[in-house]
GROMACS .gro file of C-alpha atoms in nm:
model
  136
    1UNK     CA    1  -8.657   8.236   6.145
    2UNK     CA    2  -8.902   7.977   6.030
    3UNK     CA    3  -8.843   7.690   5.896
    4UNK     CA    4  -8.904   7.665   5.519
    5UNK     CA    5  -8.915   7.247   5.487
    6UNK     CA    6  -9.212   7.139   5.321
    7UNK     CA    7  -9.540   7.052   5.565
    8UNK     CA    8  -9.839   6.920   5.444
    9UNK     CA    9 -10.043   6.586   5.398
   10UNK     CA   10 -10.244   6.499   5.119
   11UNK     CA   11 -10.576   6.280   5.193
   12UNK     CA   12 -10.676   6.121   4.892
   13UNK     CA   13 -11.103   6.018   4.948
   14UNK     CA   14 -11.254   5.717   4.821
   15UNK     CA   15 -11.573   5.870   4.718
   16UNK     CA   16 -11.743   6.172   4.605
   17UNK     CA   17 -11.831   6.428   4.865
   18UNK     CA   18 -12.199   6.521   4.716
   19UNK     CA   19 -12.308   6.890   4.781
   20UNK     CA   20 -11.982   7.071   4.855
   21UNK     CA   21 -11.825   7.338   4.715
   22UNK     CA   22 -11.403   7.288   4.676
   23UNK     CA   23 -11.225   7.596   4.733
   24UNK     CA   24 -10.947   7.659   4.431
   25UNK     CA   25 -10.636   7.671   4.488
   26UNK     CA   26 -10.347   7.900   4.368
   27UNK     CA   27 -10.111   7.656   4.097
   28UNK     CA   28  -9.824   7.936   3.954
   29UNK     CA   29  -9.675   8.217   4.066
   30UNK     CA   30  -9.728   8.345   4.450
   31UNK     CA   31  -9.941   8.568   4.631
   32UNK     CA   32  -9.864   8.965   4.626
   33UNK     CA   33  -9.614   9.130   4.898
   34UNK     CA   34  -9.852   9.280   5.217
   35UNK     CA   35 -10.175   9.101   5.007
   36UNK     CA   36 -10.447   9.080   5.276
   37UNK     CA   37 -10.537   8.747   5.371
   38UNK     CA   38 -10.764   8.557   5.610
   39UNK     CA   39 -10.770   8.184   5.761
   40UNK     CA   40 -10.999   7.952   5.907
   41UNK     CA   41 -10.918   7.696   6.145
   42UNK     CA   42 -11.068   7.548   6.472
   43UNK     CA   43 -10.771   7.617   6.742
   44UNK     CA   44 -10.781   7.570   7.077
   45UNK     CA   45 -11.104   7.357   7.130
   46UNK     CA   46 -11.310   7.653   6.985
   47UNK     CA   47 -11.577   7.538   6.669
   48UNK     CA   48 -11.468   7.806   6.465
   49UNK     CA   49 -11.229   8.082   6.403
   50UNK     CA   50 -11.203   8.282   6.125
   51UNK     CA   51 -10.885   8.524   6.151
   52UNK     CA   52 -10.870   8.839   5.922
   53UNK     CA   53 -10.688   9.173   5.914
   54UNK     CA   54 -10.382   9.030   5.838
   55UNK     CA   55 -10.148   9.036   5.511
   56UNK     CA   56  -9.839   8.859   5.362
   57UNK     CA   57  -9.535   8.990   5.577
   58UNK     CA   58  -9.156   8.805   5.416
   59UNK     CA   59  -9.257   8.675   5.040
   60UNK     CA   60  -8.900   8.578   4.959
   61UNK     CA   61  -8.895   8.202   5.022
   62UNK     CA   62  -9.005   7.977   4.732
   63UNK     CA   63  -9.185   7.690   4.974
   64UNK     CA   64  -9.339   7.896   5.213
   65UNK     CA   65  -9.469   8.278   5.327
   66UNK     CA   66  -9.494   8.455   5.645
   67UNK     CA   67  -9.819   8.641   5.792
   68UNK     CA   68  -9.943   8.863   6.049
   69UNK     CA   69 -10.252   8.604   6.145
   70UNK     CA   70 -10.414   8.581   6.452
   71UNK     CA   71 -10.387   8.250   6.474
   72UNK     CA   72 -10.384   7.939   6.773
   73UNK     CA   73 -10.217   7.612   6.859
   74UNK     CA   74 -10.448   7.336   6.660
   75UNK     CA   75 -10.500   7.510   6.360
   76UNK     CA   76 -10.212   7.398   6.179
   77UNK     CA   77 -10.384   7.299   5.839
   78UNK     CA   78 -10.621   7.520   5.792
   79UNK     CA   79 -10.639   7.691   5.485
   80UNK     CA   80 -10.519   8.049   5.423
   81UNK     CA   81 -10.745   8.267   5.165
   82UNK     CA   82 -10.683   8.574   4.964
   83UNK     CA   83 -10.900   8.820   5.088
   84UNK     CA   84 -10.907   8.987   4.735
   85UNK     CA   85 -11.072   8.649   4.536
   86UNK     CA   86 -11.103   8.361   4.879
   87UNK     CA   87 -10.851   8.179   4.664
   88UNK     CA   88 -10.644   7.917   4.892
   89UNK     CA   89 -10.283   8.089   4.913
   90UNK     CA   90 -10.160   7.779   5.122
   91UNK     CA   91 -10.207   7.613   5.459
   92UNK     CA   92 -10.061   7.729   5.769
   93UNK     CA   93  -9.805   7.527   5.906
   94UNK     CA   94  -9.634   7.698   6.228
   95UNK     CA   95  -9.635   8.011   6.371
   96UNK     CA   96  -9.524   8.258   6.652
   97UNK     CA   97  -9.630   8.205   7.079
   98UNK     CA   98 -10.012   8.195   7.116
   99UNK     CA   99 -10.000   8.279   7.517
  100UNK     CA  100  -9.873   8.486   7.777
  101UNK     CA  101  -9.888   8.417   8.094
  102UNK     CA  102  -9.957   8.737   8.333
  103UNK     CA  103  -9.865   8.626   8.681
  104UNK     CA  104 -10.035   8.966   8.884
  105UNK     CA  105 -10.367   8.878   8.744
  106UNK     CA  106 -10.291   8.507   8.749
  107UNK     CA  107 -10.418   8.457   8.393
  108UNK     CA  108 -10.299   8.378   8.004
  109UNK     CA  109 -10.382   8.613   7.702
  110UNK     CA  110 -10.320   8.614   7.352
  111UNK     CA  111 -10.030   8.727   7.203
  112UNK     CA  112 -10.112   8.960   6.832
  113UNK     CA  113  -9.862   9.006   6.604
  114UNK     CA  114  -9.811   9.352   6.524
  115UNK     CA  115  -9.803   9.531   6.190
  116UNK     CA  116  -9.478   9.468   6.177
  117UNK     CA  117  -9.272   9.143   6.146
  118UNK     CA  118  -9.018   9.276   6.373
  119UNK     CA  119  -9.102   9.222   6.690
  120UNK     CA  120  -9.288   8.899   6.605
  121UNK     CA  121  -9.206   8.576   6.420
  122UNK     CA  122  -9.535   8.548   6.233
  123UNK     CA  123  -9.748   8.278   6.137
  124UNK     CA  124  -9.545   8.048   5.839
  125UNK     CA  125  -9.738   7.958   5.547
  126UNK     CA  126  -9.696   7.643   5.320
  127UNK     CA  127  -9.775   7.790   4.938
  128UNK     CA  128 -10.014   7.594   4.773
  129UNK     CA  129  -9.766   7.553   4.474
  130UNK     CA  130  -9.607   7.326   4.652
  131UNK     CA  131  -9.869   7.096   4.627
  132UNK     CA  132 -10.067   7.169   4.315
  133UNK     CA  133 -10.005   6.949   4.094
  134UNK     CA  134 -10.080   6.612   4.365
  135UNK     CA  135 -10.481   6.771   4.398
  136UNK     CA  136 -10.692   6.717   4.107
   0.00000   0.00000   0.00000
């Protein structure tokens, strides 16, 4: 089971960041049961990932949710959307083994989660609620 203790950082800047958009974030309530969502993150050295195809798995806990993402070591942080409006759900925080290791072909390949949460962990989620009210 995953751990539902709070995990995330706020960085407070010192000046205005001219020219970018800010992505809204979700500040009641919680994202549907098996809503699709999508992340973006820059895991294991790569310079971009964007994960779809995936949806909200276990939506019982009040801190935190569980996905189906296809997600990598390193990007802890990175925001997970709504695929319905791109709203920021939360920001994932830990998640199920990224690797396996086949030893006849002497090589490591990614591990997907499957449809279902049962043979597979899943990627845990910290909700955006938890945070809300610190961004402005």
């Amino acid at each position: 089971e995953l751990s539902t203790e709070e995990d995330y950082t706020i960085v407070e800047l010192n000046k205005n960041v001219p020219q970018k958009r800010i992505a809204k974030i979700r500040t009641d309530l919680k994202i549907d049961d098996h809503q699709p969502v999508y992340v973006i993150g820059y895991p294991s050295g790569l310079p971009l990932k964007i994960a779809g195809n995936a949806e909200v798995m276990i939506n019982d806990k009040k801190h935190s949710f569980v996905t189906n993402l296809d997600t990598y070591s390193g990007s802890s942080g990175s925001p997970v959307f709504n695929s319905s409006n791109h709203q920021v759900e939360g920001i994932l925080v830990r998640g199920h083994k990224d690797y396996e290791y086949i030893l006849l072909n002497k090589c490591s390949v990614s591990v997907k989660c499957p449809q279902t949460i049962d043979d597979c962990r899943g990627e845990g989620v910290t909700r955006t609620t938890e945070f809300s009210e610190l961004v402005r």
